[in-house]
Coordinates of C-alpha atoms and ligand atoms in Angstrom, one line a residue:
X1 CA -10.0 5.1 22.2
X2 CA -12.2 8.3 21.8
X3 CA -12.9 9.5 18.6
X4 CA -14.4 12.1 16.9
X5 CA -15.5 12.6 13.2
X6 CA -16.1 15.2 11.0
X7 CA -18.7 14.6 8.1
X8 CA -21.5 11.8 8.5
X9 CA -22.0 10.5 4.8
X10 CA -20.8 7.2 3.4
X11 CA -17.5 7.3 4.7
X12 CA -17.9 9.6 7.9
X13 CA -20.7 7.3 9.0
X14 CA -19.9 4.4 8.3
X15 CA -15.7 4.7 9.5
X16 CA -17.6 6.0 13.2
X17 CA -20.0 3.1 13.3
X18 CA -17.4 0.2 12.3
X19 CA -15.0 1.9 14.9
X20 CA -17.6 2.0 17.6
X21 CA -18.1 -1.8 17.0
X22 CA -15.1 -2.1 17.4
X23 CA -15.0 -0.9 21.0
X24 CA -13.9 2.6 20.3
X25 CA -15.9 5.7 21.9
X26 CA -17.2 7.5 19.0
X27 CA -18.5 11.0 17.9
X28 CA -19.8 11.8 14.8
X29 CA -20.9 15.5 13.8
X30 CA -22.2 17.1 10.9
X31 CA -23.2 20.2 10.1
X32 CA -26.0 19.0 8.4
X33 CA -28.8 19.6 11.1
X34 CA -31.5 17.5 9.8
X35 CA -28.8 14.6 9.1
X36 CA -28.1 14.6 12.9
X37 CA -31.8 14.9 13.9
X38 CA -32.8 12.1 11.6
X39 CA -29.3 9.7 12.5
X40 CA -30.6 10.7 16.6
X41 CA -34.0 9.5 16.0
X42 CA -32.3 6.2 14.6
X43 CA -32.7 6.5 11.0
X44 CA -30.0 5.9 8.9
X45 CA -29.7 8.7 6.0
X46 CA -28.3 6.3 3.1
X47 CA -28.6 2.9 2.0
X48 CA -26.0 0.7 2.8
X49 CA -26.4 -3.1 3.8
X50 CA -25.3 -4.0 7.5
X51 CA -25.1 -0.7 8.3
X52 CA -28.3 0.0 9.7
X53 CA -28.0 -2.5 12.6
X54 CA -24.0 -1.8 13.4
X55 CA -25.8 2.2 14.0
X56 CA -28.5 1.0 16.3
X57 CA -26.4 -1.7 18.5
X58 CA -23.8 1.1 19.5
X59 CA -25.7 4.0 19.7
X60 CA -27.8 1.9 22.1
X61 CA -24.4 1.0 24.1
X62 CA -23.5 4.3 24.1
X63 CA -20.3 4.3 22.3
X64 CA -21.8 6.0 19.3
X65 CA -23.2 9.5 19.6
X66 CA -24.3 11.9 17.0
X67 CA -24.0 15.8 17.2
X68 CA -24.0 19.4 15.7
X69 CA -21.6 20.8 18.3
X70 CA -18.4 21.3 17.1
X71 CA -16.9 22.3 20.1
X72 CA -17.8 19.3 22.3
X73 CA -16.8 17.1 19.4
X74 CA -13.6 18.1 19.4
X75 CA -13.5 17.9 23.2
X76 CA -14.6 14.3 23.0
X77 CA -11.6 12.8 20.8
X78 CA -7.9 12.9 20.5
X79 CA -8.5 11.3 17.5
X80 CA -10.5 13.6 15.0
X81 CA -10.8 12.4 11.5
X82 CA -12.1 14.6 8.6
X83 CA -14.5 13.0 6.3
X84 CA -16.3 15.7 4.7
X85 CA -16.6 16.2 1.1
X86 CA -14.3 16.9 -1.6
X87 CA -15.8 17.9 -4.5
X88 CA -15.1 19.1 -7.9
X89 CA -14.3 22.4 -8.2
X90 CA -15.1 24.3 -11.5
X91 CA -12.0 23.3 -12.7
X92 CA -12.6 19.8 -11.8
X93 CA -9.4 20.2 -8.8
X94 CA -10.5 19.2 -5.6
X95 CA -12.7 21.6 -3.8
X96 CA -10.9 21.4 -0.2
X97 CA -13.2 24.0 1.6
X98 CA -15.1 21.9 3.9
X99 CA -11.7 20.1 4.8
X100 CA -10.1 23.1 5.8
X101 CA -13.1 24.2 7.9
X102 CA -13.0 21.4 9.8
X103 CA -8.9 21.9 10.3
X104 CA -10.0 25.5 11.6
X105 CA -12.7 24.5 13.6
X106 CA -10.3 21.8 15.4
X107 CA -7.8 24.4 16.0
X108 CA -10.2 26.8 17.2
X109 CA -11.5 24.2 20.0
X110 CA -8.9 22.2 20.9
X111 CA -7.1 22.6 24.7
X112 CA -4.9 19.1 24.6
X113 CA -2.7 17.3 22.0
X114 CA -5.4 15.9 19.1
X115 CA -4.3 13.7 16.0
X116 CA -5.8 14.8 13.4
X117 CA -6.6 12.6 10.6
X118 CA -7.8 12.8 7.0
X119 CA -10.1 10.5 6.0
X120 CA -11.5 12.5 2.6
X121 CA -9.8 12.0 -1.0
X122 CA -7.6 14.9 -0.8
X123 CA -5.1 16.0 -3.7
X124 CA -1.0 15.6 -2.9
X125 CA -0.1 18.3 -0.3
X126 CA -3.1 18.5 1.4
X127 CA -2.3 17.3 4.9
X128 CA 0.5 20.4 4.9
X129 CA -2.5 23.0 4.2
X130 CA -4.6 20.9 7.0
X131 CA -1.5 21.9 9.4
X132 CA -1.4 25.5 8.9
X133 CA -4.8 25.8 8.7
X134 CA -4.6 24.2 12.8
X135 CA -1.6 26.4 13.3
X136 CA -3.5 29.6 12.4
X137 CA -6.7 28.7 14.3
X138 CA -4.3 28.4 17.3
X139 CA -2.3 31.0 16.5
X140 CA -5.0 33.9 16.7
X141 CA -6.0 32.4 20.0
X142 CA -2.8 32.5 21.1
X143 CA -2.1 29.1 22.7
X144 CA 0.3 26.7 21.9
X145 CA -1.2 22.9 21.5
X146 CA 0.8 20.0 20.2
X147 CA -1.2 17.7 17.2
X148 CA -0.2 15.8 14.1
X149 CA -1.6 15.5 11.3
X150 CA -2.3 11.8 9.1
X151 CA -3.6 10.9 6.4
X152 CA -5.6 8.2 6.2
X153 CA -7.2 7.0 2.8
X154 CA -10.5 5.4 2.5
X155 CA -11.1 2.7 0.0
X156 CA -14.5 1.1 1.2
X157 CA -17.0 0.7 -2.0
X158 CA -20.5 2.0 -1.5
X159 CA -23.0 -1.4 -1.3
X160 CA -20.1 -3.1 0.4
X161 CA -18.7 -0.5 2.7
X162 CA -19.3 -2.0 6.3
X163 CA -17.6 -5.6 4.8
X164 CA -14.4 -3.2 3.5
X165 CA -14.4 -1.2 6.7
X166 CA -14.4 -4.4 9.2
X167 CA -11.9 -6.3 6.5
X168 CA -9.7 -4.2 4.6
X169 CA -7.5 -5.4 2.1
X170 CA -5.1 -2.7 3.5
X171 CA -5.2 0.0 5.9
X172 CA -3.0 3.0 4.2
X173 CA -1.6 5.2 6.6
X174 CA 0.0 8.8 6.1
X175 CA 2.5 10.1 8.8
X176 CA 5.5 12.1 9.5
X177 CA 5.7 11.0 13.4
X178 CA 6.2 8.3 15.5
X179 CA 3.5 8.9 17.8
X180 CA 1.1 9.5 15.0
X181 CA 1.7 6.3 13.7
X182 CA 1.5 4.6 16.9
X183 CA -2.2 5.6 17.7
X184 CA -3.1 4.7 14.1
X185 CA -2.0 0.9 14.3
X186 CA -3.4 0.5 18.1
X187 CA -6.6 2.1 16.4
X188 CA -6.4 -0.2 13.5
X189 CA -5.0 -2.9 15.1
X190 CA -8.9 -5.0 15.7
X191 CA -8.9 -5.5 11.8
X192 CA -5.5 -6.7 11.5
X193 CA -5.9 -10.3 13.3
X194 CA -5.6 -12.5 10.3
X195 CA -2.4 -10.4 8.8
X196 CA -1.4 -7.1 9.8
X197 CA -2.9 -4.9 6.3
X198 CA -1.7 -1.6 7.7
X199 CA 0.9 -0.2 5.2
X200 CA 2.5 2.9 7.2
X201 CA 4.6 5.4 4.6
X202 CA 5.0 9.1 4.3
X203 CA 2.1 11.6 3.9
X204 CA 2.5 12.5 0.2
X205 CA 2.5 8.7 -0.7
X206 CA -0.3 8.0 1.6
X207 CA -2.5 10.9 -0.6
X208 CA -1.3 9.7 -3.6
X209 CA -2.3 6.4 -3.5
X210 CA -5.8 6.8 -3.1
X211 CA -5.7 9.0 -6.7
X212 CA -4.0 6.0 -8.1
X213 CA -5.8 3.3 -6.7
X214 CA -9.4 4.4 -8.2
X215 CA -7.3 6.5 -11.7
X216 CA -6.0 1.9 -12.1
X217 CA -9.8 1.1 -11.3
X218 CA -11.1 3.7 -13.6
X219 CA -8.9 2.8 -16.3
X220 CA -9.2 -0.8 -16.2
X221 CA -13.1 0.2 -17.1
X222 CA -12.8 2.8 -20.1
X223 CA -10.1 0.2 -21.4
X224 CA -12.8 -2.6 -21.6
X225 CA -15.6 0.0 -22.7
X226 CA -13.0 0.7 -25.4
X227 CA -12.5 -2.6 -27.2
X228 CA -16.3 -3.3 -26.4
X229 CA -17.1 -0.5 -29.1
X230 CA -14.2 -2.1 -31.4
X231 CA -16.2 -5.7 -30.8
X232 CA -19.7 -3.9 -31.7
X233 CA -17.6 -3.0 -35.0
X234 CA -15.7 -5.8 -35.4
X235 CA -19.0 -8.4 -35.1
X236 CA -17.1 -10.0 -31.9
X237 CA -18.7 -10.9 -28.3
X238 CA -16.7 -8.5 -25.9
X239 CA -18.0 -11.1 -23.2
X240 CA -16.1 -14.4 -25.0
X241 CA -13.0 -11.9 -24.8
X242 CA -13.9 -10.6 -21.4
X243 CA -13.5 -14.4 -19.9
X244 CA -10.3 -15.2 -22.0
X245 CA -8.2 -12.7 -21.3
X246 CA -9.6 -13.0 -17.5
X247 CA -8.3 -16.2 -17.1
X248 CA -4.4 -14.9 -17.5
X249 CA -3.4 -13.8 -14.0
X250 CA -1.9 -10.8 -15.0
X251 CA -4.7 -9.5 -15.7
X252 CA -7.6 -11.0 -13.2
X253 CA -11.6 -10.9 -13.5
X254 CA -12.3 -8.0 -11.2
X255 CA -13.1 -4.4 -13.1
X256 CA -13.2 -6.0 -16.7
X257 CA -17.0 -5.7 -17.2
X258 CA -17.9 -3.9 -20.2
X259 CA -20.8 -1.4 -19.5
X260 CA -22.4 2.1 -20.1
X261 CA -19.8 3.9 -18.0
X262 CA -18.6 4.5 -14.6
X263 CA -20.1 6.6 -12.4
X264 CA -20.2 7.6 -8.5
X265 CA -19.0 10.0 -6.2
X266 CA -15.4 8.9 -6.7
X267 CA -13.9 7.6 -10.1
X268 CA -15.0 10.7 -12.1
X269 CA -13.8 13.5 -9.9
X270 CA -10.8 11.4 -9.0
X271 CA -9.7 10.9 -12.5
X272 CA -10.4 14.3 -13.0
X273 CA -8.9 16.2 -9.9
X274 CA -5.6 13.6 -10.4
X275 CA -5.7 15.1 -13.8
X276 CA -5.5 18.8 -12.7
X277 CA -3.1 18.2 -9.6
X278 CA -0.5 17.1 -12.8
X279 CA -1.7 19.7 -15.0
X280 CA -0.7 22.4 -12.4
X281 CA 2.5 21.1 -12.2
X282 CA 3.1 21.0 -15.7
X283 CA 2.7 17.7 -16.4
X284 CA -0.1 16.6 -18.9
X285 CA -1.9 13.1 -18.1
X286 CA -2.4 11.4 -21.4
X287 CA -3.7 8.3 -20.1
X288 CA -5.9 10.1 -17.5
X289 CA -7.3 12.3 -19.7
X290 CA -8.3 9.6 -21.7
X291 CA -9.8 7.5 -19.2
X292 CA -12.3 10.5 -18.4
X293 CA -13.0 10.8 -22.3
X294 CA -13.3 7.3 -22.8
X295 CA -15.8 7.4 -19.9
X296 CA -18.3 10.4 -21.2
X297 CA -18.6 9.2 -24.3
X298 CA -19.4 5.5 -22.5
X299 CA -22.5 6.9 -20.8
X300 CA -24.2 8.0 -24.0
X301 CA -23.9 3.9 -25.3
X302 CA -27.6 3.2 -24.1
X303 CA -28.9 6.2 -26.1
X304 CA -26.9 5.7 -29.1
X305 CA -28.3 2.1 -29.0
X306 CA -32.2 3.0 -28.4
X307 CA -31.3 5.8 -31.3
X308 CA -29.8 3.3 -34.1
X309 CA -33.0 0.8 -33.5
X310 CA -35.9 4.0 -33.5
X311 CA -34.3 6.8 -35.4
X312 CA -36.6 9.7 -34.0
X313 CA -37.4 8.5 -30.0
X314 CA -39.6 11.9 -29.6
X315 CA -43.2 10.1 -28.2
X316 CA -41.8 6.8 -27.1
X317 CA -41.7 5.6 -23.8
X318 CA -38.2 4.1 -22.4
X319 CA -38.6 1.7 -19.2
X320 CA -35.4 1.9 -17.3
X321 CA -34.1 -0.5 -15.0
X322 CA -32.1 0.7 -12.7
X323 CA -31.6 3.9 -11.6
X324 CA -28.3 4.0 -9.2
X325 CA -24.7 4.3 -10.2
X326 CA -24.3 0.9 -9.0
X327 CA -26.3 -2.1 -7.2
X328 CA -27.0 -2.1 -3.5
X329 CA -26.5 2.1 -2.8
X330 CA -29.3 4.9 -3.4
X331 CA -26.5 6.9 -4.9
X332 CA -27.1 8.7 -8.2
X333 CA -24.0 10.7 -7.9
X334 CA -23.0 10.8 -11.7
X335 CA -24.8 7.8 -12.1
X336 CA -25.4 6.5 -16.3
X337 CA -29.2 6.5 -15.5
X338 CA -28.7 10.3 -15.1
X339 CA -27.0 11.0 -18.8
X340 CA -29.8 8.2 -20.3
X341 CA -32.7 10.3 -19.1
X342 CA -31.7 13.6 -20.2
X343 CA -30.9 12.4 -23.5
X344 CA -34.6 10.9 -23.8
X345 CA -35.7 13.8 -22.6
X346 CA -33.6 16.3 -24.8
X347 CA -34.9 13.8 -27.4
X348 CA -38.6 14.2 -26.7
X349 CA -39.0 10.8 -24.9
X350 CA -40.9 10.0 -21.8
X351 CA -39.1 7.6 -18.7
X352 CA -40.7 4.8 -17.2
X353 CA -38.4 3.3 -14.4
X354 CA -37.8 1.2 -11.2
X355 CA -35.0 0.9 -8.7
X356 CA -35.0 -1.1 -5.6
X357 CA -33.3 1.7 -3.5
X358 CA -33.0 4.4 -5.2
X359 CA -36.4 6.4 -6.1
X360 CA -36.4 8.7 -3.5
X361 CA -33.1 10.2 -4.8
X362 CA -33.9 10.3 -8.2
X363 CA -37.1 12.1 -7.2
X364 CA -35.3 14.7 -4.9
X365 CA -33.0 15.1 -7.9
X366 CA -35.3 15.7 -11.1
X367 CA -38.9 16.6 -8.9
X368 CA -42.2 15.8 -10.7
X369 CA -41.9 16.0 -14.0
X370 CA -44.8 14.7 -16.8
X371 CA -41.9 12.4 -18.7
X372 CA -40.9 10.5 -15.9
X373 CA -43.0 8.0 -13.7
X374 CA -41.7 6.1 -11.1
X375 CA -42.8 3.0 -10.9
X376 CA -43.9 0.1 -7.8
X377 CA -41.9 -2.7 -9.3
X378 CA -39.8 -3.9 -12.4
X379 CA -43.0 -5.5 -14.4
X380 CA -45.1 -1.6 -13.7
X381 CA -42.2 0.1 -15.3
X382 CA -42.3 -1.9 -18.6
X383 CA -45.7 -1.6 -19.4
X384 CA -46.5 0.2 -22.7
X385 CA -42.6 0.4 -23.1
X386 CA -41.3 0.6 -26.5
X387 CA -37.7 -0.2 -25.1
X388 CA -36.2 -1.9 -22.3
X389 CA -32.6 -0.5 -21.0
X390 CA -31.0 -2.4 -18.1
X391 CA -28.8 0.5 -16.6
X392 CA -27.7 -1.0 -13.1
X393 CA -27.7 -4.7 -12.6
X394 CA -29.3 -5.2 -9.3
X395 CA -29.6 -9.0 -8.6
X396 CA -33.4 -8.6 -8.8
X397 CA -33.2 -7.8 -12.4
X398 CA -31.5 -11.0 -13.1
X399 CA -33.9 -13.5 -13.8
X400 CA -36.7 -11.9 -15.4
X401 CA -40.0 -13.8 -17.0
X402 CA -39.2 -12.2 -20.3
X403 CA -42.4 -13.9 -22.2
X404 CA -44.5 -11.6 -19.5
X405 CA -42.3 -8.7 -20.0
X406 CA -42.5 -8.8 -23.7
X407 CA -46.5 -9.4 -23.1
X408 CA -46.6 -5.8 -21.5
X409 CA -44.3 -4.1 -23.5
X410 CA -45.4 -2.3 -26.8
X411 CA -42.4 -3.3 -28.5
X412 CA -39.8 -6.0 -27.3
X413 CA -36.7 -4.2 -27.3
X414 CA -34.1 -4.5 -24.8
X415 CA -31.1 -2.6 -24.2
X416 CA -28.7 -4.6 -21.9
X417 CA -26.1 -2.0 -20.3
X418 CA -24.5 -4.5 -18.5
X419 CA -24.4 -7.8 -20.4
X420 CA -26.5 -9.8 -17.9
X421 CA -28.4 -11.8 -20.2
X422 CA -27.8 -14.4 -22.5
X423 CA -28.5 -13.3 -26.0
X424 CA -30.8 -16.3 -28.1
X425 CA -32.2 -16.7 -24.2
X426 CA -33.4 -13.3 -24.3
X427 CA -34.5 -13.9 -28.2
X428 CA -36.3 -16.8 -28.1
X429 CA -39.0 -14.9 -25.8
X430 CA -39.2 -12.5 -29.1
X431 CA -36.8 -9.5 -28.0
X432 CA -34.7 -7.8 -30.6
X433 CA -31.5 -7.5 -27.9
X434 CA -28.7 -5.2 -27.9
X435 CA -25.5 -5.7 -25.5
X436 CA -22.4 -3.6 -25.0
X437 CA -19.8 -5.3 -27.2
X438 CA -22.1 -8.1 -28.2
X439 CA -23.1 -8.0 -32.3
X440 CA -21.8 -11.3 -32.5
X441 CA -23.9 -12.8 -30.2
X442 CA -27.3 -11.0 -31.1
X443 CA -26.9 -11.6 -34.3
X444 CA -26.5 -8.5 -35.7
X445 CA -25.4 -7.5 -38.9
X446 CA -21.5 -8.6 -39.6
X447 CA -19.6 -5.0 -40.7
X448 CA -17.1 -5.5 -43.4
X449 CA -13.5 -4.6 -42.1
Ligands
NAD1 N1 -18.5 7.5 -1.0 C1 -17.5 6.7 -1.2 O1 -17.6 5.5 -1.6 C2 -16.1 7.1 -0.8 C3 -15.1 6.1 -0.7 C4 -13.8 6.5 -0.4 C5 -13.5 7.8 -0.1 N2 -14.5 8.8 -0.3 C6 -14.1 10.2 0.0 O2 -14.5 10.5 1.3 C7 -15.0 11.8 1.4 C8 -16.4 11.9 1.9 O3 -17.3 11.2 0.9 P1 -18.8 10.9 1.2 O4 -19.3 10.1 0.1 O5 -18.9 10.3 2.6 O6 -19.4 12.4 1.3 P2 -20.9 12.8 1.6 O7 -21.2 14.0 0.7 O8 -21.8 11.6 1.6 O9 -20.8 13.3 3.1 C9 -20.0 14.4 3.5 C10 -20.7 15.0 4.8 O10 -19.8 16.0 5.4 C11 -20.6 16.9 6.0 N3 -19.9 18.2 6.3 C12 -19.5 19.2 5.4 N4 -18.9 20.1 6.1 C13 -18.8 19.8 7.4 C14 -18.2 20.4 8.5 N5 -17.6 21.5 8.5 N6 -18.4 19.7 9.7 C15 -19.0 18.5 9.8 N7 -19.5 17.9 8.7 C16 -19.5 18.5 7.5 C17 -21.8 17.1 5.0 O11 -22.9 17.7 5.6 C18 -22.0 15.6 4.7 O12 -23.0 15.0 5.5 C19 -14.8 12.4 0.0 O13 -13.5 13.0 -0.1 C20 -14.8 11.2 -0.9 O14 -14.1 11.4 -2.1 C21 -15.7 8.4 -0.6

């Protein structure tokens, strides 16, 4: 099939390369110049395993292309899938701009029937405004083109997104036609072999469930983060409970990991723009609002922590480790490393830190500053430290020489943000160590209830 798409970032990129490897003939544009330049030269703009490789085998069979020309980009495909941003508006709503450019640059460009298919998290109703935005474009040229419009959820993860993309546990698809639908499963069809995954229901549904697939994710998190503050009251290890109530099926492993917050280009301005869609309508979210709440006051744990142990943290130095909302992406997009360092900073504390991927970002995003150094490696960044704060739990992180690290450090303190070490391991190399949820198990003081 020929296919263009609009918007090269995690999604854009990553949906054109895996459909390229999949046989498919594949546009991607942007109107990010120096994105294009840099993606034409062969280098891949994020980090994100297996992508690189998947890039560089089709562009070389020429199946994958990158451009800046709208109009031959919409020449090219008769499928055209928007994957641009969607971010939050002042509000916190959906900020549906760059969608609805791309719906009016379609219609201002296309001469033969196109499917046109969103790929971006959009609120409930957005696929209608995608339609008349195509209508007027084609309107005020005064032709009359058939299209449909689709929506078409995307619910890779970042680290993991060319795995999710080439083996979905589903393939949600929006549609109100027959032949809409019928291009969608042919398209889809290569990464249904074991099982066919592709669930095919109206539009509205199709939007919705994208909202309530990350508001269940979200929430299972700020529930856990929850009862981990009651355990840090309660003198109980939030990671005994973790495993125990794991183990009953209704309830499952995945998402239960106590930690200092979620954070991303997703789950926040999901949970937030799911919030306002309801709010507009008159419904108030309770649970919603909550999970967002829950969250915020999540991401201030690790400073709270290093607060409790110093009092006053103005002159010490913080080594952070970690720097990315999550292992394996450079993305800081709301990441808990963000809210850490400005509190030091607010606070009068300088930043040492290290991340395997994601320096460069953090660097575009704060500049040179005198309180921050970024460091070669994990050991550089703890020297002279008078605290330790795991923030993102990259494997490398996992298996530390904590004898040497409290050797370099000026005071053996470690914050663990994501309960990846075992307490009296962590003690008997002479750290005083605070987890999320975990008095009991660092021995700290038992609280009369
Ligand atoms: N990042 C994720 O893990 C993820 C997962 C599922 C869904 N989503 C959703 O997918 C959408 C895209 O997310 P992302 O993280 O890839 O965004 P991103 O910010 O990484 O990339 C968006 C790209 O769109 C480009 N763009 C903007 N206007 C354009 C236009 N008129 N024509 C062509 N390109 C244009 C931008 O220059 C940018 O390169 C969002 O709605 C997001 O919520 C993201």
């Amino acid at each position: 099939m020929h296919i263009t798409i609009f918007g090269t970032g995690y999604v854009g990129l990553v949906t054109g390369a895996c459909l390229a490897q999949s046989g498919n003939h594949v546009v991607c544009v942007d109107i990010d110049e120096d994105k294009i330049a840099r993606l034409t030269r062969g280098e891949i703009p994020i980090y994100e395993p297996g992508l690189e490789q998947i890039v560089h085998d089709n562009v070389r069979s020429g199946r994958l292309r990158f451009t800046t020309d709208a109009e031959a980009a919409v020449a090219h495909g008769m499928l055209q899938f928007i994957a641009v941003g969607t971010p939050p508006d002042e509000d916190g709503s959906a900020d549906l701009q760059y969608v609805l450019k791309v719906a009016a640059t379609i219609g201002a460009h296309m001469n033969d029937y196109r499917l046109v298919i969103t790929k971006s998290t959009v609120p409930v109703g957005t696929a209608d405004k995608v339609r008349d935005a195509l209508a007027q474009a084609l309107n005020e040229r005064g032709v009359d083109v058939a299209f449909d419009v689709a929506s078409n959820p995307e619910f890779l993860k970042e680290g993991a997104a060319v795995e999710d993309f080439m083996k979905p546990d589903r393939v949600v698809v929006g549609v109100d036609s027959d032949r809409a639908a019928e291009h969608l499963r042919a398209l889809y069809a290569p990464f249904n072999r074991q099982h066919d995954r592709t669930i095919v229901m109206d539009i509205r549904s199709a939007e919705l469930t994208k909202y309530a697939a990350n508001i269940v994710l979200a929430t299972k998190i700020s529930l856990m983060n929850e009862l981990s503050q009651v355990a840090d009251r309660v003198d109980a290890d939030i990671e005994q409970v973790r495993k125990a109530i794991g183990a009953d099926h209704r309830i499952g492993y995945h998402f239960i990991y106590p930690g200092c917050g979620f954070g991303g280009s997703c789950f926040p301005k999901d949970v937030r723009a799911l919030a306002q869609t309801a709010g507009k309508l008159g419904y108030e979210t309770e649970i919603i609002n909550a999970v967002e709440r829950v969250n915020d006051r999540q991401k201030q744990v690790l400073f709270d922590k290093l607060s409790a142990h110093y009092g006053d943290l103005a002159g010490k130095t913080i080594a952070l480790w970690g720097l990315a909302f999550k292992p394996n992406t450079d993305d800081m997009r709301e990441a808990p490393s963000c809210t850490l360092m400005e509190a030091l900073w607010a606070a009068g504390a300088k930043v040492r830190a290290y991340d395997p991927e994601a320096m460069k970002e953090t660097r575009r995003i704060y500049g040179e500053r005198a309180d921050l150094t970024l460091c070669d490696n994990a050991e550089q960044a703890v020297e002279e430290a008078d605290a330790l704060v795991l923030v993102t739990e990259w494997h490398i992180f996992r298996t530390p020489d904590f004898a040497d690290i409290a050797q370099r450090m000026r005071a053996p303190v470690l914050v663990d943000g994501r309960n990846i070490y075992k307490p009296s391991y962590v003690a008997q190399a002479g750290f005083t160590y605070y987890g999320i949820g975990r008095s009991a198990a660092s021995g700290a003081t038992r609280h009369v209830v």
